[in-house]
Every structure is written in structure tokens, then in C-alpha cells.
Amino acid sequence: MLHADDRFRAAVATKVAELERKTDAEVVVVAATQSGNYRDLAQVGGAVAALITFVVLLALPVTIHPVLAIVDLAFVFIVASWGLTGHRASTWLASADRKLNQVRQAAAAEFHLEAVHATPLRTGLLVYVSAWEGEIELIPDVGLEARIPRGKWGDALGHCSSSDLTAFLSGLDAIGELLAEHVPHTGARKLDLDDAPRIR
């Protein structure tokens, strides 16, 4: 996983410090294992496993007592649901839209939780990466939105990767170049948030 070790922390902290020397923007990186719990999809997986078990029981050449069959189905449902809850396999059942929406909601919450909006010039930028969903979300504060065309963020995001550290750092470089071009360093930034990524 992209952010599973200290190498990620050190590399991202160094990169953020490097790019902030060229811009008045304040960059905060949040790396999450997942952005949703997908418990409902784990239960769908449990129901599918129970249905398969039911079909197998019907196909057996011996007669199964109805009470035992119900116990078997309940047991399979509970075990399969429990096994999928909190497991990355549960995201495989989610649609791309659902995963993207959950990443966006989680990123919006982190934007406020990490006080990215609290910079005096409103030039904070949240870079949110979610491993299970394989998505990266950029949330610029209003001071950046006023200076940087919206399409430019998509171009910078195209350089990022949610699974490869080298590509992720390359994406941060692209973001840094964009910030340096439109919000160059003038020394006006009065708030300096921690450069180390926040791990969720």
C-alpha cells in the first residue's frame, strides 16, 4: 500500500517542504487506507455466499434437515459478512461513482479537520489519497481557486498515482510547479502547517 511505511512519510514531508519554498500556498497531504466502510457491500457478499450454499445444499444427494440448512445458511452469511467487513475485497463490489463520492466526502471532511482553510491568505491545498479506492482528490481553498484555472488542477492530478510512491511524488512536483507559477513565494504566508503527511 502506498502509505504503509516510514519511507512514504519521509519522502512526502521532504517533497512538501521543497515545493512550499517556491510558493505561498500551504500544502497538506492526507493518506487514507479507505474512505468508506462498505459494510453494506460486505453483507451483500455474505448474502451471495449464503445463496451459493443454499444451491449446494439443494444439489446434495442426501436430504438435509430444514433446521440444519437454516443454521448452515446463517453461519455462512455471518462468517462471509464478517470476513469482508474491513477487507479491501468489499470495495470490489462498489461502483466507481460510489468510491469517488466517498473519497470526495472524506477529503472535504479532512479539509476542515486539518484546518487547511485557516491560512491567512486562504491559499491552502489538500492533497487527499485513498488507497483502497485508488483515488486522489485535490481541494484548493478560495485563494487558490481565484488564481488557478480549474482545468489546471486536473492536469496536475494526471501526474499523480495512488499506488506508486515515485509517481505520487512526481505528481506533487507537478502540483508544486503549478503553485509556483500562479502563487509564487513572496514570504506572505503566515501559517506553516506540518509538512508530514497525515496517515488515516
PDB file of C-alpha atoms in Angstrom:
ATOM      1  CA  MET A   1       0.000   0.000   0.000  1.00  0.00           C
ATOM      2  CA  LEU A   2       1.251   3.469  -0.867  1.00  0.00           C
ATOM      3  CA  HIS A   3       1.477   4.899   2.655  1.00  0.00           C
ATOM      4  CA  ALA A   4       2.227   1.785   4.677  1.00  0.00           C
ATOM      5  CA  ASP A   5       5.771   2.690   5.738  1.00  0.00           C
ATOM      6  CA  ASP A   6       8.025   5.433   7.095  1.00  0.00           C
ATOM      7  CA  ARG A   7       9.592   5.843   3.657  1.00  0.00           C
ATOM      8  CA  PHE A   8       6.335   7.379   2.428  1.00  0.00           C
ATOM      9  CA  ARG A   9       6.170   9.775   5.388  1.00  0.00           C
ATOM     10  CA  ALA A  10       9.754  10.959   4.970  1.00  0.00           C
ATOM     11  CA  ALA A  11       9.585  11.289   1.178  1.00  0.00           C
ATOM     12  CA  VAL A  12       6.311  13.234   1.220  1.00  0.00           C
ATOM     13  CA  ALA A  13       7.421  15.537   4.055  1.00  0.00           C
ATOM     14  CA  THR A  14      10.617  16.349   2.146  1.00  0.00           C
ATOM     15  CA  LYS A  15       8.710  16.964  -1.089  1.00  0.00           C
ATOM     16  CA  VAL A  16       6.109  19.218   0.566  1.00  0.00           C
ATOM     17  CA  ALA A  17       8.844  21.274   2.274  1.00  0.00           C
ATOM     18  CA  GLU A  18      10.635  21.564  -1.073  1.00  0.00           C
ATOM     19  CA  LEU A  19       7.626  22.792  -3.023  1.00  0.00           C
ATOM     20  CA  GLU A  20       6.492  25.186  -0.273  1.00  0.00           C
ATOM     21  CA  ARG A  21       9.823  27.040  -0.591  1.00  0.00           C
ATOM     22  CA  LYS A  22       8.647  28.133  -4.064  1.00  0.00           C
ATOM     23  CA  THR A  23       5.067  29.159  -3.245  1.00  0.00           C
ATOM     24  CA  ASP A  24       2.951  30.978  -0.673  1.00  0.00           C
ATOM     25  CA  ALA A  25       0.484  28.085  -0.777  1.00  0.00           C
ATOM     26  CA  GLU A  26       0.224  25.713   2.185  1.00  0.00           C
ATOM     27  CA  VAL A  27       0.074  22.055   1.130  1.00  0.00           C
ATOM     28  CA  VAL A  28      -1.344  19.327   3.379  1.00  0.00           C
ATOM     29  CA  VAL A  29      -1.234  15.646   2.369  1.00  0.00           C
ATOM     30  CA  VAL A  30      -3.665  13.170   3.919  1.00  0.00           C
ATOM     31  CA  ALA A  31      -3.242   9.475   3.083  1.00  0.00           C
ATOM     32  CA  ALA A  32      -6.132   7.178   3.993  1.00  0.00           C
ATOM     33  CA  THR A  33      -6.335   3.421   3.765  1.00  0.00           C
ATOM     34  CA  GLN A  34     -10.006   3.735   2.815  1.00  0.00           C
ATOM     35  CA  SER A  35     -12.679   6.408   2.600  1.00  0.00           C
ATOM     36  CA  GLY A  36     -15.736   4.258   3.371  1.00  0.00           C
ATOM     37  CA  ASN A  37     -16.530   1.182   5.448  1.00  0.00           C
ATOM     38  CA  TYR A  38     -18.528  -0.678   2.746  1.00  0.00           C
ATOM     39  CA  ARG A  39     -20.328  -2.662   5.456  1.00  0.00           C
ATOM     40  CA  ASP A  40     -23.460  -2.916   3.343  1.00  0.00           C
ATOM     41  CA  LEU A  41     -21.473  -4.439   0.481  1.00  0.00           C
ATOM     42  CA  ALA A  42     -19.892  -6.917   2.875  1.00  0.00           C
ATOM     43  CA  GLN A  43     -23.434  -8.008   3.757  1.00  0.00           C
ATOM     44  CA  VAL A  44     -24.263  -8.353   0.066  1.00  0.00           C
ATOM     45  CA  GLY A  45     -21.216 -10.608  -0.239  1.00  0.00           C
ATOM     46  CA  GLY A  46     -22.465 -12.617   2.738  1.00  0.00           C
ATOM     47  CA  ALA A  47     -25.890 -12.988   1.121  1.00  0.00           C
ATOM     48  CA  VAL A  48     -24.317 -14.198  -2.131  1.00  0.00           C
ATOM     49  CA  ALA A  49     -22.235 -16.743  -0.203  1.00  0.00           C
ATOM     50  CA  ALA A  50     -25.381 -17.934   1.602  1.00  0.00           C
ATOM     51  CA  LEU A  51     -27.242 -18.251  -1.716  1.00  0.00           C
ATOM     52  CA  ILE A  52     -24.430 -20.344  -3.174  1.00  0.00           C
ATOM     53  CA  THR A  53     -24.523 -22.526  -0.058  1.00  0.00           C
ATOM     54  CA  PHE A  54     -28.280 -22.939  -0.475  1.00  0.00           C
ATOM     55  CA  VAL A  55     -27.831 -24.083  -4.087  1.00  0.00           C
ATOM     56  CA  VAL A  56     -25.157 -26.567  -2.992  1.00  0.00           C
ATOM     57  CA  LEU A  57     -27.440 -27.949  -0.263  1.00  0.00           C
ATOM     58  CA  LEU A  58     -30.233 -28.426  -2.816  1.00  0.00           C
ATOM     59  CA  ALA A  59     -27.861 -30.274  -5.127  1.00  0.00           C
ATOM     60  CA  LEU A  60     -26.658 -32.723  -2.475  1.00  0.00           C
ATOM     61  CA  PRO A  61     -27.899 -36.303  -3.000  1.00  0.00           C
ATOM     62  CA  VAL A  62     -28.840 -36.558   0.696  1.00  0.00           C
ATOM     63  CA  THR A  63     -31.712 -34.859   2.484  1.00  0.00           C
ATOM     64  CA  ILE A  64     -30.704 -32.042   4.856  1.00  0.00           C
ATOM     65  CA  HIS A  65     -32.977 -31.284   7.797  1.00  0.00           C
ATOM     66  CA  PRO A  66     -34.525 -27.798   7.340  1.00  0.00           C
ATOM     67  CA  VAL A  67     -33.248 -26.618  10.733  1.00  0.00           C
ATOM     68  CA  LEU A  68     -29.673 -27.635   9.853  1.00  0.00           C
ATOM     69  CA  ALA A  69     -29.996 -25.955   6.468  1.00  0.00           C
ATOM     70  CA  ILE A  70     -31.090 -22.684   8.113  1.00  0.00           C
ATOM     71  CA  VAL A  71     -28.198 -22.903  10.582  1.00  0.00           C
ATOM     72  CA  ASP A  72     -25.768 -23.529   7.734  1.00  0.00           C
ATOM     73  CA  LEU A  73     -27.067 -20.559   5.743  1.00  0.00           C
ATOM     74  CA  ALA A  74     -26.967 -18.232   8.758  1.00  0.00           C
ATOM     75  CA  PHE A  75     -23.454 -19.368   9.628  1.00  0.00           C
ATOM     76  CA  VAL A  76     -22.165 -18.811   6.076  1.00  0.00           C
ATOM     77  CA  PHE A  77     -23.820 -15.369   5.905  1.00  0.00           C
ATOM     78  CA  ILE A  78     -22.326 -14.243   9.220  1.00  0.00           C
ATOM     79  CA  VAL A  79     -18.830 -15.574   8.511  1.00  0.00           C
ATOM     80  CA  ALA A  80     -18.700 -14.187   4.951  1.00  0.00           C
ATOM     81  CA  SER A  81     -20.053 -10.775   6.004  1.00  0.00           C
ATOM     82  CA  TRP A  82     -17.622 -10.581   8.904  1.00  0.00           C
ATOM     83  CA  GLY A  83     -14.713 -11.627   6.700  1.00  0.00           C
ATOM     84  CA  LEU A  84     -15.485  -8.965   4.082  1.00  0.00           C
ATOM     85  CA  THR A  85     -16.078  -6.141   6.586  1.00  0.00           C
ATOM     86  CA  GLY A  86     -12.927  -4.079   6.762  1.00  0.00           C
ATOM     87  CA  HIS A  87     -11.355  -6.023   3.892  1.00  0.00           C
ATOM     88  CA  ARG A  88     -10.364  -4.437   0.606  1.00  0.00           C
ATOM     89  CA  ALA A  89     -12.339  -7.097  -1.289  1.00  0.00           C
ATOM     90  CA  SER A  90     -15.561  -5.336  -0.234  1.00  0.00           C
ATOM     91  CA  THR A  91     -14.616  -2.350  -2.434  1.00  0.00           C
ATOM     92  CA  TRP A  92     -14.668  -4.606  -5.494  1.00  0.00           C
ATOM     93  CA  LEU A  93     -18.461  -4.660  -5.224  1.00  0.00           C
ATOM     94  CA  ALA A  94     -18.694  -0.844  -5.139  1.00  0.00           C
ATOM     95  CA  SER A  95     -19.369   1.190  -8.253  1.00  0.00           C
ATOM     96  CA  ALA A  96     -16.783   3.708  -9.448  1.00  0.00           C
ATOM     97  CA  ASP A  97     -19.219   6.552  -8.666  1.00  0.00           C
ATOM     98  CA  ARG A  98     -19.716   5.385  -5.102  1.00  0.00           C
ATOM     99  CA  LYS A  99     -15.970   5.117  -4.465  1.00  0.00           C
ATOM    100  CA  LEU A 100     -15.344   8.537  -5.971  1.00  0.00           C
ATOM    101  CA  ASN A 101     -18.150  10.132  -3.916  1.00  0.00           C
ATOM    102  CA  GLN A 102     -16.866   8.608  -0.699  1.00  0.00           C
ATOM    103  CA  VAL A 103     -13.359   9.875  -1.429  1.00  0.00           C
ATOM    104  CA  ARG A 104     -14.713  13.366  -2.106  1.00  0.00           C
ATOM    105  CA  GLN A 105     -16.741  13.388   1.112  1.00  0.00           C
ATOM    106  CA  ALA A 106     -13.790  12.164   3.167  1.00  0.00           C
ATOM    107  CA  ALA A 107     -11.481  14.726   1.545  1.00  0.00           C
ATOM    108  CA  ALA A 108     -13.937  17.547   2.286  1.00  0.00           C
ATOM    109  CA  ALA A 109     -14.056  16.481   5.935  1.00  0.00           C
ATOM    110  CA  GLU A 110     -10.247  16.369   6.138  1.00  0.00           C
ATOM    111  CA  PHE A 111     -10.022  19.843   4.579  1.00  0.00           C
ATOM    112  CA  HIS A 112     -11.756  21.249   7.657  1.00  0.00           C
ATOM    113  CA  LEU A 113     -10.322  18.800  10.187  1.00  0.00           C
ATOM    114  CA  GLU A 114      -6.756  19.740   9.209  1.00  0.00           C
ATOM    115  CA  ALA A 115      -7.630  23.470   9.090  1.00  0.00           C
ATOM    116  CA  VAL A 116      -6.441  23.800   5.505  1.00  0.00           C
ATOM    117  CA  HIS A 117      -8.923  26.686   5.226  1.00  0.00           C
ATOM    118  CA  ALA A 118      -7.253  28.561   8.117  1.00  0.00           C
ATOM    119  CA  THR A 119      -4.342  30.097   6.202  1.00  0.00           C
ATOM    120  CA  PRO A 120      -4.491  33.937   6.356  1.00  0.00           C
ATOM    121  CA  LEU A 121      -4.455  34.276   2.559  1.00  0.00           C
ATOM    122  CA  ARG A 122      -6.771  31.275   2.040  1.00  0.00           C
ATOM    123  CA  THR A 123      -4.087  29.565  -0.053  1.00  0.00           C
ATOM    124  CA  GLY A 124      -4.290  26.088   1.480  1.00  0.00           C
ATOM    125  CA  LEU A 125      -4.347  22.957  -0.673  1.00  0.00           C
ATOM    126  CA  LEU A 126      -5.389  19.497   0.498  1.00  0.00           C
ATOM    127  CA  VAL A 127      -3.961  16.506  -1.369  1.00  0.00           C
ATOM    128  CA  TYR A 128      -6.047  13.504  -0.295  1.00  0.00           C
ATOM    129  CA  VAL A 129      -5.089   9.998  -1.411  1.00  0.00           C
ATOM    130  CA  SER A 130      -7.219   6.935  -0.655  1.00  0.00           C
ATOM    131  CA  ALA A 131      -5.545   3.572  -1.212  1.00  0.00           C
ATOM    132  CA  TRP A 132      -8.492   1.155  -1.398  1.00  0.00           C
ATOM    133  CA  GLU A 133     -10.420   3.344  -3.810  1.00  0.00           C
ATOM    134  CA  GLY A 134      -7.323   4.211  -5.832  1.00  0.00           C
ATOM    135  CA  GLU A 135      -8.338   7.887  -5.947  1.00  0.00           C
ATOM    136  CA  ILE A 136      -6.615  11.213  -5.305  1.00  0.00           C
ATOM    137  CA  GLU A 137      -8.590  14.374  -4.604  1.00  0.00           C
ATOM    138  CA  LEU A 138      -7.274  17.940  -4.617  1.00  0.00           C
ATOM    139  CA  ILE A 139      -9.179  20.584  -2.649  1.00  0.00           C
ATOM    140  CA  PRO A 140      -7.839  24.128  -3.082  1.00  0.00           C
ATOM    141  CA  ASP A 141      -9.005  26.948  -0.828  1.00  0.00           C
ATOM    142  CA  VAL A 142     -10.685  30.001  -2.335  1.00  0.00           C
ATOM    143  CA  GLY A 143      -7.415  31.957  -2.575  1.00  0.00           C
ATOM    144  CA  LEU A 144      -6.011  29.318  -4.918  1.00  0.00           C
ATOM    145  CA  GLU A 145      -9.219  28.844  -6.882  1.00  0.00           C
ATOM    146  CA  ALA A 146      -9.209  32.573  -7.652  1.00  0.00           C
ATOM    147  CA  ARG A 147      -5.713  32.369  -9.158  1.00  0.00           C
ATOM    148  CA  ILE A 148      -5.512  28.935 -10.754  1.00  0.00           C
ATOM    149  CA  PRO A 149      -7.872  27.861 -13.578  1.00  0.00           C
ATOM    150  CA  ARG A 150      -9.891  24.787 -12.631  1.00  0.00           C
ATOM    151  CA  GLY A 151      -8.629  22.754 -15.591  1.00  0.00           C
ATOM    152  CA  LYS A 152      -5.033  23.132 -14.416  1.00  0.00           C
ATOM    153  CA  TRP A 153      -5.773  21.045 -11.320  1.00  0.00           C
ATOM    154  CA  GLY A 154      -6.887  18.150 -13.495  1.00  0.00           C
ATOM    155  CA  ASP A 155      -3.665  18.345 -15.489  1.00  0.00           C
ATOM    156  CA  ALA A 156      -1.564  18.240 -12.321  1.00  0.00           C
ATOM    157  CA  LEU A 157      -3.667  15.408 -10.909  1.00  0.00           C
ATOM    158  CA  GLY A 158      -2.967  13.387 -14.053  1.00  0.00           C
ATOM    159  CA  HIS A 159       0.662  13.046 -12.945  1.00  0.00           C
ATOM    160  CA  CYS A 160      -0.298  11.502  -9.577  1.00  0.00           C
ATOM    161  CA  SER A 161      -0.642   7.850  -8.620  1.00  0.00           C
ATOM    162  CA  SER A 162      -2.412   6.377  -5.619  1.00  0.00           C
ATOM    163  CA  SER A 163      -0.347   3.176  -5.673  1.00  0.00           C
ATOM    164  CA  ASP A 164       3.215   4.111  -6.653  1.00  0.00           C
ATOM    165  CA  LEU A 165       5.352   6.360  -4.440  1.00  0.00           C
ATOM    166  CA  THR A 166       7.622   7.595  -7.234  1.00  0.00           C
ATOM    167  CA  ALA A 167       4.634   8.562  -9.388  1.00  0.00           C
ATOM    168  CA  PHE A 168       2.901  10.173  -6.395  1.00  0.00           C
ATOM    169  CA  LEU A 169       5.985  12.309  -5.709  1.00  0.00           C
ATOM    170  CA  SER A 170       6.113  13.196  -9.398  1.00  0.00           C
ATOM    171  CA  GLY A 171       2.505  14.355  -9.081  1.00  0.00           C
ATOM    172  CA  LEU A 172       3.464  16.538  -6.113  1.00  0.00           C
ATOM    173  CA  ASP A 173       6.195  18.043  -8.295  1.00  0.00           C
ATOM    174  CA  ALA A 174       3.590  18.913 -10.939  1.00  0.00           C
ATOM    175  CA  ILE A 175       1.357  20.445  -8.268  1.00  0.00           C
ATOM    176  CA  GLY A 176       4.336  22.393  -6.926  1.00  0.00           C
ATOM    177  CA  GLU A 177       5.130  23.789 -10.377  1.00  0.00           C
ATOM    178  CA  LEU A 178       1.513  24.891 -10.781  1.00  0.00           C
ATOM    179  CA  LEU A 179       1.536  26.606  -7.394  1.00  0.00           C
ATOM    180  CA  ALA A 180       4.907  28.262  -8.006  1.00  0.00           C
ATOM    181  CA  GLU A 181       3.643  29.644 -11.321  1.00  0.00           C
ATOM    182  CA  HIS A 182       0.381  31.109 -10.036  1.00  0.00           C
ATOM    183  CA  VAL A 183       1.120  31.654  -6.326  1.00  0.00           C
ATOM    184  CA  PRO A 184       4.879  32.299  -6.155  1.00  0.00           C
ATOM    185  CA  HIS A 185       6.757  32.628  -2.895  1.00  0.00           C
ATOM    186  CA  THR A 186       6.676  36.167  -1.511  1.00  0.00           C
ATOM    187  CA  GLY A 187       7.048  35.433   2.187  1.00  0.00           C
ATOM    188  CA  ALA A 188       3.432  36.426   2.814  1.00  0.00           C
ATOM    189  CA  ARG A 189       2.454  33.039   4.220  1.00  0.00           C
ATOM    190  CA  LYS A 190       1.974  33.483   7.981  1.00  0.00           C
ATOM    191  CA  LEU A 191       0.944  29.939   8.856  1.00  0.00           C
ATOM    192  CA  ASP A 192       3.182  26.922   8.439  1.00  0.00           C
ATOM    193  CA  LEU A 193       1.404  23.613   8.921  1.00  0.00           C
ATOM    194  CA  ASP A 194       3.309  20.375   9.418  1.00  0.00           C
ATOM    195  CA  ASP A 195       4.819  19.044   6.177  1.00  0.00           C
ATOM    196  CA  ALA A 196       4.478  15.385   7.207  1.00  0.00           C
ATOM    197  CA  PRO A 197       1.516  13.517   5.698  1.00  0.00           C
ATOM    198  CA  ARG A 198      -1.414  12.683   7.942  1.00  0.00           C
ATOM    199  CA  ILE A 199      -1.986   8.931   7.916  1.00  0.00           C
ATOM    200  CA  ARG A 200      -5.517   7.622   8.382  1.00  0.00           C
TER     201      ARG A 200
END
